[in-house]
Amino acid sequence: MATGAAKKKPAAKKAGAKASKKAGNKAVRHVALLRGVNVNGITIRSADLQALFVELGFGAVRTVLASGNVLFDTDETDIATLRQRIEQALRERFGYEAWIVLLAQATVARMAAGYPFERVDEERHPYIVFGSDPAMLDEVMAKAEELETYTDRLQHGDGVLYWELPRGESTDTPVAKLLAKTRYKSSTTTRNLRTVEKLIAG
């Protein structure tokens, strides 16, 4: 259980991050989407998650729901380095193999606006599949097109996959089983459209 892991001090900001402040970069609202939190024995309290991001030096930190969603402000501009720093801090603090997708909040809003299926459907769930590696999203899409499925609808968007499936079958459909494969664990994570809308508003 992650809650039993000893707390460690997160890595300090690198010199480049401090330099960006001196250059007068404006802080940008970001969204960190953690994969696999509060499922399969990985338990992280929202208060502890928020505290870690505050310790990492981010501003206006806020967690949304219990599925591993963090909103925060930063003036750091190297997204790849920032993502790696957060992942390392999560591993050290909570003792699990942490992977995140990190995006500017404005980018998430644009992605949500492009959702192509019915946004409200009493019989189907609307999801967005986010990814840190575009090649992996392309691969998922290609493999999904080979599946014999009459329940899933999957469409490629700009940096995301849009997914719709029957309610109550979020882990049972062919696409759900495809996304659950270990190969995609480090680079993809899925959120319900309702959750994404909360992240945009935060």
Coordinates of N, CA and C in Angstrom, one line a residue:
M1 N 0.8 -1.2 0.0 CA 0.0 0.0 0.0 C 0.9 1.2 0.0
A2 N 0.5 2.2 -0.8 CA 1.4 3.4 -0.9 C 1.3 4.2 0.3
T3 N 0.2 4.2 1.1 CA 0.1 5.0 2.3 C 1.1 4.6 3.3
G4 N 1.7 3.4 3.3 CA 2.6 3.0 4.3 C 4.1 3.4 4.0
A5 N 4.3 4.0 2.8 CA 5.7 4.4 2.4 C 6.2 5.6 3.2
A6 N 7.5 5.5 3.5 CA 8.0 6.6 4.3 C 8.1 7.9 3.4
K7 N 7.8 9.0 4.0 CA 7.8 10.3 3.3 C 9.3 10.7 3.0
K8 N 9.5 11.2 1.8 CA 10.8 11.7 1.4 C 10.7 13.1 0.9
K9 N 11.7 13.9 1.1 CA 11.6 15.2 0.6 C 11.7 15.2 -0.9
P10 N 10.8 15.9 -1.7 CA 10.8 15.9 -3.1 C 12.0 16.7 -3.6
A11 N 12.4 16.3 -4.9 CA 13.6 17.0 -5.5 C 13.4 18.5 -5.6
A12 N 14.4 19.2 -5.4 CA 14.3 20.7 -5.5 C 14.2 21.1 -6.9
K13 N 13.7 22.3 -7.1 CA 13.7 22.8 -8.5 C 15.1 23.0 -9.1
K14 N 15.2 22.7 -10.3 CA 16.5 22.8 -11.0 C 16.8 24.3 -11.3
A15 N 18.0 24.6 -11.6 CA 18.4 26.0 -11.8 C 17.7 26.6 -13.0
G16 N 17.3 25.8 -14.0 CA 16.6 26.3 -15.1 C 15.3 26.9 -14.7
A17 N 14.6 26.2 -13.8 CA 13.3 26.7 -13.3 C 13.4 28.0 -12.6
K18 N 14.5 28.2 -11.8 CA 14.7 29.5 -11.1 C 15.0 30.6 -12.1
A19 N 15.8 30.2 -13.1 CA 16.1 31.2 -14.1 C 14.9 31.7 -14.9
S20 N 13.9 30.8 -15.1 CA 12.7 31.2 -15.8 C 12.0 32.3 -15.0
K21 N 12.0 32.2 -13.7 CA 11.3 33.3 -12.9 C 12.0 34.6 -13.1
K22 N 13.3 34.6 -13.1 CA 14.1 35.8 -13.3 C 13.8 36.4 -14.6
A23 N 13.5 35.6 -15.6 CA 13.2 36.1 -17.0 C 11.8 36.7 -17.1
G24 N 11.0 36.5 -16.0 CA 9.7 37.1 -16.0 C 8.6 36.3 -16.7
N25 N 8.8 35.0 -16.8 CA 7.8 34.1 -17.4 C 6.5 34.1 -16.6
K26 N 5.4 34.2 -17.2 CA 4.1 34.2 -16.5 C 3.7 32.8 -16.1
A27 N 3.2 32.6 -14.9 CA 2.8 31.3 -14.5 C 1.6 30.8 -15.3
V28 N 1.6 29.6 -15.7 CA 0.5 29.0 -16.5 C -0.1 27.9 -15.7
R29 N -1.5 27.8 -15.8 CA -2.2 26.7 -15.1 C -2.0 25.4 -15.8
H30 N -1.6 24.4 -15.1 CA -1.4 23.1 -15.7 C -2.3 22.0 -15.0
V31 N -2.4 20.9 -15.7 CA -3.2 19.8 -15.2 C -2.3 18.5 -15.2
A32 N -2.1 17.9 -14.0 CA -1.4 16.7 -13.9 C -2.4 15.5 -13.8
L33 N -2.3 14.6 -14.7 CA -3.2 13.4 -14.6 C -2.4 12.2 -14.2
L34 N -2.6 11.7 -13.0 CA -1.9 10.6 -12.5 C -2.6 9.3 -13.0
R35 N -1.8 8.3 -13.4 CA -2.4 7.0 -13.8 C -2.5 6.0 -12.7
G36 N -3.6 5.4 -12.5 CA -3.7 4.2 -11.6 C -3.7 4.6 -10.1
V37 N -4.2 5.8 -9.8 CA -4.3 6.2 -8.4 C -5.6 5.8 -7.7
N38 N -5.5 5.2 -6.5 CA -6.6 4.8 -5.7 C -7.4 3.6 -6.4
V39 N -6.6 2.8 -7.1 CA -7.0 1.5 -7.6 C -5.9 0.5 -7.5
N40 N -6.2 -0.8 -7.5 CA -5.2 -1.8 -7.4 C -4.2 -1.6 -6.3
G41 N -4.7 -1.1 -5.1 CA -3.9 -1.0 -4.0 C -3.0 0.2 -3.9
I42 N -3.1 1.1 -4.8 CA -2.3 2.3 -4.8 C -3.2 3.4 -4.2
T43 N -3.0 3.7 -3.0 CA -3.9 4.7 -2.3 C -3.1 6.0 -1.9
I44 N -3.6 7.1 -2.4 CA -3.0 8.4 -2.1 C -4.1 9.3 -1.7
R45 N -4.0 9.9 -0.5 CA -5.0 10.8 -0.1 C -4.8 12.2 -0.8
S46 N -5.9 12.8 -1.1 CA -5.9 14.1 -1.9 C -5.1 15.1 -1.1
A47 N -5.2 15.1 0.2 CA -4.4 16.1 1.0 C -2.9 15.9 0.9
D48 N -2.5 14.6 0.9 CA -1.1 14.3 0.8 C -0.6 14.7 -0.6
L49 N -1.4 14.4 -1.6 CA -1.0 14.7 -3.0 C -0.9 16.2 -3.2
Q50 N -1.8 17.0 -2.6 CA -1.7 18.4 -2.7 C -0.5 19.0 -2.0
A51 N -0.2 18.4 -0.8 CA 1.0 18.8 -0.1 C 2.3 18.6 -0.8
L52 N 2.4 17.5 -1.5 CA 3.6 17.2 -2.3 C 3.8 18.3 -3.4
F53 N 2.7 18.6 -4.1 CA 2.8 19.6 -5.2 C 3.2 21.0 -4.6
V54 N 2.7 21.3 -3.4 CA 3.0 22.6 -2.8 C 4.5 22.6 -2.5
E55 N 5.0 21.4 -1.9 CA 6.4 21.3 -1.6 C 7.3 21.4 -2.8
L56 N 6.8 21.0 -4.0 CA 7.6 21.1 -5.2 C 7.7 22.5 -5.7
G57 N 7.0 23.5 -5.1 CA 7.1 24.9 -5.4 C 6.0 25.4 -6.3
F58 N 5.0 24.7 -6.6 CA 3.9 25.1 -7.5 C 2.9 26.0 -6.7
G59 N 2.2 26.8 -7.5 CA 1.2 27.7 -6.9 C -0.2 27.3 -7.2
A60 N -1.1 27.8 -6.3 CA -2.6 27.5 -6.5 C -2.9 26.1 -6.7
V61 N -2.3 25.2 -5.9 CA -2.4 23.8 -6.1 C -3.8 23.3 -5.6
R62 N -4.5 22.5 -6.4 CA -5.8 22.0 -6.1 C -6.0 20.6 -6.7
T63 N -6.5 19.7 -5.9 CA -6.8 18.4 -6.4 C -8.3 18.3 -6.7
V64 N -8.6 17.5 -7.7 CA -10.0 17.3 -8.2 C -10.4 15.9 -8.2
L65 N -11.4 15.5 -7.4 CA -11.8 14.1 -7.2 C -10.7 13.3 -6.6
A66 N -10.9 12.0 -6.6 CA -9.9 11.1 -6.0 C -9.2 10.2 -7.0
S67 N -9.3 10.6 -8.3 CA -8.7 9.7 -9.3 C -7.4 10.2 -9.8
G68 N -6.7 11.1 -9.0 CA -5.4 11.5 -9.3 C -5.3 12.7 -10.3
N69 N -6.0 13.8 -10.0 CA -6.0 15.0 -10.8 C -5.5 16.2 -10.0
V70 N -4.5 16.9 -10.5 CA -4.0 18.0 -9.8 C -3.9 19.2 -10.7
L71 N -4.4 20.3 -10.2 CA -4.3 21.6 -10.9 C -3.2 22.4 -10.2
F72 N -2.4 23.1 -11.0 CA -1.3 23.9 -10.3 C -0.8 25.0 -11.3
D73 N -0.2 26.0 -10.8 CA 0.4 27.1 -11.6 C 1.9 26.9 -11.5
T74 N 2.6 27.1 -12.7 CA 4.1 27.1 -12.7 C 4.5 28.0 -13.9
D75 N 5.7 28.6 -13.7 CA 6.3 29.3 -14.9 C 7.3 28.5 -15.6
E76 N 7.5 27.2 -15.2 CA 8.4 26.3 -15.9 C 7.9 26.0 -17.3
T77 N 8.7 26.0 -18.3 CA 8.3 25.8 -19.7 C 8.7 24.5 -20.3
D78 N 9.7 23.8 -19.7 CA 10.1 22.5 -20.2 C 9.2 21.4 -19.7
I79 N 8.2 21.1 -20.4 CA 7.2 20.2 -20.0 C 7.7 18.8 -19.7
A80 N 8.6 18.3 -20.6 CA 9.2 17.0 -20.4 C 10.0 16.9 -19.1
T81 N 10.8 17.9 -18.8 CA 11.6 17.9 -17.6 C 10.7 18.0 -16.3
L82 N 9.6 18.9 -16.5 CA 8.7 19.1 -15.4 C 7.9 17.8 -15.1
R83 N 7.5 17.1 -16.1 CA 6.8 15.8 -15.9 C 7.7 14.8 -15.2
Q84 N 8.9 14.7 -15.6 CA 9.8 13.7 -15.0 C 10.1 14.1 -13.5
R85 N 10.2 15.4 -13.2 CA 10.4 15.8 -11.8 C 9.2 15.4 -11.0
I86 N 8.0 15.6 -11.5 CA 6.8 15.3 -10.7 C 6.7 13.8 -10.5
E87 N 7.0 13.0 -11.6 CA 6.9 11.6 -11.5 C 7.9 11.0 -10.4
Q88 N 9.1 11.6 -10.5 CA 10.1 11.1 -9.5 C 9.7 11.5 -8.1
A89 N 9.2 12.6 -7.9 CA 8.7 13.0 -6.5 C 7.6 12.1 -6.0
L90 N 6.7 11.7 -6.9 CA 5.6 10.8 -6.6 C 6.1 9.5 -6.2
R91 N 7.1 9.0 -6.9 CA 7.7 7.7 -6.6 C 8.4 7.7 -5.3
E92 N 9.1 8.7 -5.0 CA 9.9 8.8 -3.7 C 8.9 9.0 -2.5
R93 N 7.9 9.8 -2.7 CA 7.0 10.1 -1.6 C 6.0 8.9 -1.3
F94 N 5.4 8.3 -2.4 CA 4.3 7.4 -2.2 C 4.7 5.9 -2.5
G95 N 5.9 5.7 -3.0 CA 6.4 4.4 -3.2 C 5.7 3.5 -4.2
Y96 N 5.4 4.1 -5.4 CA 4.8 3.3 -6.4 C 5.4 3.8 -7.8
E97 N 5.1 3.0 -8.8 CA 5.6 3.3 -10.2 C 4.7 4.4 -10.8
A98 N 5.1 5.6 -10.6 CA 4.2 6.8 -11.0 C 4.5 7.2 -12.4
W99 N 3.4 7.4 -13.1 CA 3.4 8.0 -14.4 C 2.3 9.0 -14.5
I100 N 2.5 10.1 -15.2 CA 1.5 11.2 -15.4 C 1.5 11.6 -16.8
V101 N 0.3 12.2 -17.1 CA 0.2 13.0 -18.4 C 0.1 14.5 -17.9
L102 N 0.9 15.4 -18.4 CA 1.0 16.7 -18.0 C 0.6 17.7 -19.1
L103 N -0.4 18.5 -18.9 CA -0.8 19.4 -20.0 C -1.2 20.8 -19.4
A104 N -1.1 21.8 -20.2 CA -1.6 23.1 -19.8 C -3.1 23.0 -19.8
Q105 N -3.7 23.7 -18.8 CA -5.2 23.7 -18.7 C -5.9 24.1 -20.0
A106 N -5.3 25.1 -20.6 CA -5.9 25.6 -21.9 C -5.9 24.5 -22.9
T107 N -4.9 23.7 -23.0 CA -4.9 22.6 -23.9 C -5.9 21.5 -23.6
V108 N -6.1 21.2 -22.3 CA -7.2 20.3 -21.9 C -8.5 20.8 -22.3
A109 N -8.8 22.1 -22.2 CA -10.0 22.8 -22.6 C -10.3 22.6 -24.1
R110 N -9.2 22.8 -24.8 CA -9.3 22.6 -26.3 C -9.7 21.2 -26.7
M111 N -9.0 20.3 -26.0 CA -9.3 18.9 -26.3 C -10.7 18.5 -25.9
A112 N -11.2 19.0 -24.8 CA -12.5 18.6 -24.4 C -13.6 19.2 -25.3
A113 N -13.3 20.4 -25.8 CA -14.2 21.1 -26.8 C -14.4 20.3 -28.1
G114 N -13.3 19.5 -28.4 CA -13.4 18.7 -29.6 C -14.1 17.4 -29.5
Y115 N -14.6 17.0 -28.3 CA -15.3 15.7 -28.2 C -16.4 15.5 -29.2
P116 N -16.3 14.5 -30.1 CA -17.1 14.4 -31.2 C -18.5 13.7 -31.0
F117 N -18.6 12.9 -29.9 CA -19.8 12.2 -29.7 C -20.8 12.9 -28.8
E118 N -21.9 12.3 -28.5 CA -22.9 13.0 -27.6 C -22.2 13.2 -26.2
R119 N -22.3 14.5 -25.8 CA -21.7 14.8 -24.5 C -22.5 14.3 -23.3
V120 N -23.8 14.2 -23.5 CA -24.7 13.7 -22.5 C -25.6 12.6 -23.1
D121 N -25.4 11.4 -22.6 CA -26.1 10.2 -23.1 C -26.4 9.3 -21.9
E122 N -27.6 9.0 -21.6 CA -28.0 8.2 -20.5 C -27.5 6.8 -20.6
E123 N -27.2 6.3 -21.8 CA -26.8 4.9 -21.9 C -25.3 4.7 -22.2
R124 N -24.6 5.8 -22.4 CA -23.2 5.6 -22.8 C -22.3 6.6 -22.0
H125 N -21.0 6.1 -21.8 CA -20.0 7.0 -21.0 C -19.2 7.7 -22.1
P126 N -18.9 9.0 -21.8 CA -18.0 9.8 -22.6 C -16.6 9.8 -22.0
Y127 N -15.6 9.4 -22.7 CA -14.2 9.4 -22.1 C -13.2 10.1 -23.1
I128 N -12.1 10.6 -22.5 CA -11.0 11.1 -23.3 C -9.8 10.3 -22.8
V129 N -9.0 9.8 -23.8 CA -7.8 9.1 -23.5 C -6.6 10.1 -23.8
F130 N -5.9 10.5 -22.7 CA -4.8 11.4 -22.8 C -3.5 10.6 -22.9
G131 N -2.5 11.2 -23.6 CA -1.2 10.5 -23.7 C 0.0 11.4 -23.7
S132 N 1.1 10.9 -23.1 CA 2.3 11.7 -23.1 C 3.2 11.3 -24.3
D133 N 2.8 10.3 -25.1 CA 3.6 9.9 -26.2 C 2.6 9.7 -27.4
P134 N 2.6 10.6 -28.4 CA 1.7 10.6 -29.5 C 1.7 9.2 -30.2
A135 N 2.9 8.6 -30.3 CA 3.1 7.4 -31.0 C 2.3 6.3 -30.4
M136 N 2.1 6.3 -29.0 CA 1.4 5.3 -28.4 C -0.1 5.5 -28.6
L137 N -0.6 6.7 -28.7 CA -2.0 7.0 -29.0 C -2.3 6.5 -30.5
D138 N -1.3 6.7 -31.4 CA -1.5 6.2 -32.8 C -1.6 4.7 -32.8
E139 N -0.8 4.1 -32.0 CA -0.8 2.6 -31.9 C -2.1 2.1 -31.4
V140 N -2.6 2.7 -30.3 CA -3.8 2.3 -29.7 C -4.9 2.4 -30.8
M141 N -5.0 3.5 -31.5 CA -6.0 3.7 -32.5 C -5.9 2.7 -33.6
A142 N -4.7 2.4 -34.0 CA -4.5 1.4 -35.1 C -4.9 0.0 -34.7
K143 N -4.6 -0.4 -33.4 CA -5.0 -1.7 -32.9 C -6.5 -1.8 -32.7
A144 N -7.1 -0.7 -32.3 CA -8.5 -0.6 -32.0 C -9.3 -0.8 -33.3
E145 N -8.7 -0.3 -34.4 CA -9.4 -0.5 -35.7 C -9.4 -1.9 -36.2
E146 N -8.5 -2.7 -35.6 CA -8.5 -4.1 -36.0 C -9.4 -5.0 -35.1
L147 N -9.9 -4.4 -34.1 CA -10.8 -5.2 -33.2 C -12.2 -5.3 -33.7
E148 N -12.8 -6.4 -33.4 CA -14.2 -6.6 -33.7 C -15.1 -6.2 -32.5
T149 N -15.5 -4.9 -32.6 CA -16.2 -4.4 -31.4 C -17.4 -3.6 -32.0
Y150 N -18.6 -3.9 -31.4 CA -19.8 -3.2 -31.7 C -20.3 -2.3 -30.6
T151 N -19.5 -2.2 -29.5 CA -19.8 -1.5 -28.4 C -19.1 -0.2 -28.2
D152 N -17.8 -0.2 -28.6 CA -16.9 1.0 -28.5 C -17.0 1.9 -29.7
R153 N -16.8 3.2 -29.4 CA -16.6 4.1 -30.5 C -15.3 4.9 -30.1
L154 N -14.3 4.9 -31.0 CA -13.1 5.5 -30.8 C -12.7 6.4 -31.9
Q155 N -12.3 7.6 -31.6 CA -11.9 8.6 -32.7 C -10.7 9.3 -32.3
H156 N -9.7 9.5 -33.3 CA -8.5 10.2 -33.0 C -8.8 11.7 -33.0
G157 N -8.3 12.4 -32.0 CA -8.3 13.9 -31.9 C -6.9 14.5 -32.0
D158 N -6.8 15.7 -31.7 CA -5.5 16.4 -31.7 C -4.8 16.2 -30.3
G159 N -4.0 15.1 -30.3 CA -3.3 14.8 -29.0 C -4.0 13.9 -28.1
V160 N -5.2 13.4 -28.5 CA -6.0 12.6 -27.6 C -6.8 11.6 -28.4
L161 N -7.4 10.6 -27.7 CA -8.4 9.7 -28.4 C -9.7 10.0 -27.7
Y162 N -10.8 10.1 -28.4 CA -12.1 10.2 -27.9 C -12.8 8.9 -27.9
W163 N -13.4 8.5 -26.8 CA -13.9 7.1 -26.6 C -15.3 7.2 -26.0
E164 N -16.2 6.4 -26.5 CA -17.5 6.3 -26.0 C -17.9 4.8 -25.9
L165 N -18.5 4.4 -24.8 CA -18.9 3.0 -24.6 C -20.1 2.9 -23.7
P166 N -20.8 1.7 -23.7 CA -22.0 1.6 -22.9 C -21.7 1.7 -21.4
R167 N -22.6 2.3 -20.7 CA -22.5 2.4 -19.2 C -22.4 1.0 -18.6
G168 N -21.5 0.9 -17.6 CA -21.4 -0.3 -16.9 C -20.4 -1.3 -17.5
E169 N -19.7 -0.9 -18.6 CA -18.8 -1.7 -19.3 C -17.4 -1.1 -19.4
S170 N -17.1 -0.2 -18.5 CA -15.8 0.5 -18.6 C -14.5 -0.3 -18.6
T171 N -14.6 -1.5 -18.1 CA -13.4 -2.4 -18.1 C -13.6 -3.7 -18.9
D172 N -14.7 -3.8 -19.6 CA -15.0 -5.1 -20.2 C -15.0 -5.0 -21.8
T173 N -15.0 -3.9 -22.4 CA -15.1 -3.8 -23.8 C -13.7 -4.1 -24.4
P174 N -13.7 -4.4 -25.7 CA -12.4 -4.6 -26.4 C -11.4 -3.5 -26.3
V175 N -11.9 -2.2 -26.4 CA -11.0 -1.1 -26.3 C -10.5 -0.9 -24.8
A176 N -11.4 -1.2 -23.9 CA -11.0 -1.1 -22.5 C -9.9 -2.1 -22.1
K177 N -10.0 -3.3 -22.7 CA -9.0 -4.3 -22.4 C -7.7 -3.9 -23.1
L178 N -7.8 -3.3 -24.3 CA -6.6 -2.8 -25.0 C -5.9 -1.8 -24.2
L179 N -6.6 -0.8 -23.7 CA -6.0 0.3 -23.0 C -5.4 -0.1 -21.6
A180 N -5.9 -1.3 -21.1 CA -5.4 -1.8 -19.8 C -4.0 -2.5 -20.0
K181 N -3.6 -2.7 -21.2 CA -2.3 -3.5 -21.4 C -1.1 -2.7 -20.8
T182 N -0.2 -3.5 -20.2 CA 1.0 -2.9 -19.6 C 1.8 -2.0 -20.5
R183 N 1.7 -2.3 -21.8 CA 2.5 -1.5 -22.8 C 2.1 0.0 -22.7
Y184 N 0.8 0.3 -22.4 CA 0.4 1.7 -22.4 C 0.3 2.3 -21.1
K185 N 0.8 1.6 -20.1 CA 0.7 2.1 -18.7 C 1.4 3.4 -18.4
S186 N 2.6 3.5 -19.0 CA 3.5 4.7 -18.8 C 3.1 5.9 -19.6
S187 N 2.2 5.8 -20.6 CA 2.0 6.9 -21.5 C 0.6 7.3 -21.7
T188 N -0.4 6.6 -21.2 CA -1.8 6.9 -21.4 C -2.6 6.9 -20.1
T189 N -3.6 7.7 -20.0 CA -4.6 7.7 -18.9 C -5.9 8.2 -19.4
T190 N -7.0 7.7 -18.8 CA -8.3 8.0 -19.3 C -9.1 8.7 -18.3
R191 N -9.9 9.7 -18.7 CA -10.8 10.4 -17.8 C -12.2 10.6 -18.4
N192 N -13.2 10.5 -17.6 CA -14.6 10.7 -18.0 C -14.7 12.2 -18.4
L193 N -15.5 12.5 -19.4 CA -15.6 13.9 -19.8 C -16.1 14.8 -18.7
R194 N -17.0 14.3 -17.8 CA -17.4 15.1 -16.6 C -16.3 15.5 -15.8
T195 N -15.3 14.6 -15.5 CA -14.1 14.9 -14.8 C -13.3 16.0 -15.5
V196 N -13.1 15.8 -16.8 CA -12.4 16.8 -17.5 C -13.0 18.2 -17.5
E197 N -14.3 18.3 -17.5 CA -15.0 19.6 -17.4 C -14.7 20.2 -16.0
K198 N -14.6 19.4 -15.0 CA -14.2 20.0 -13.6 C -12.8 20.5 -13.6
L199 N -11.9 19.8 -14.4 CA -10.5 20.3 -14.4 C -10.4 21.6 -15.2
I200 N -11.2 21.8 -16.2 CA -11.2 23.0 -16.9 C -11.7 24.2 -16.1
A201 N -12.7 23.9 -15.2 CA -13.3 25.0 -14.4 C -12.5 25.3 -13.2
G202 N -11.5 24.5 -12.8 CA -10.7 24.7 -11.6 C -9.6 25.7 -11.7

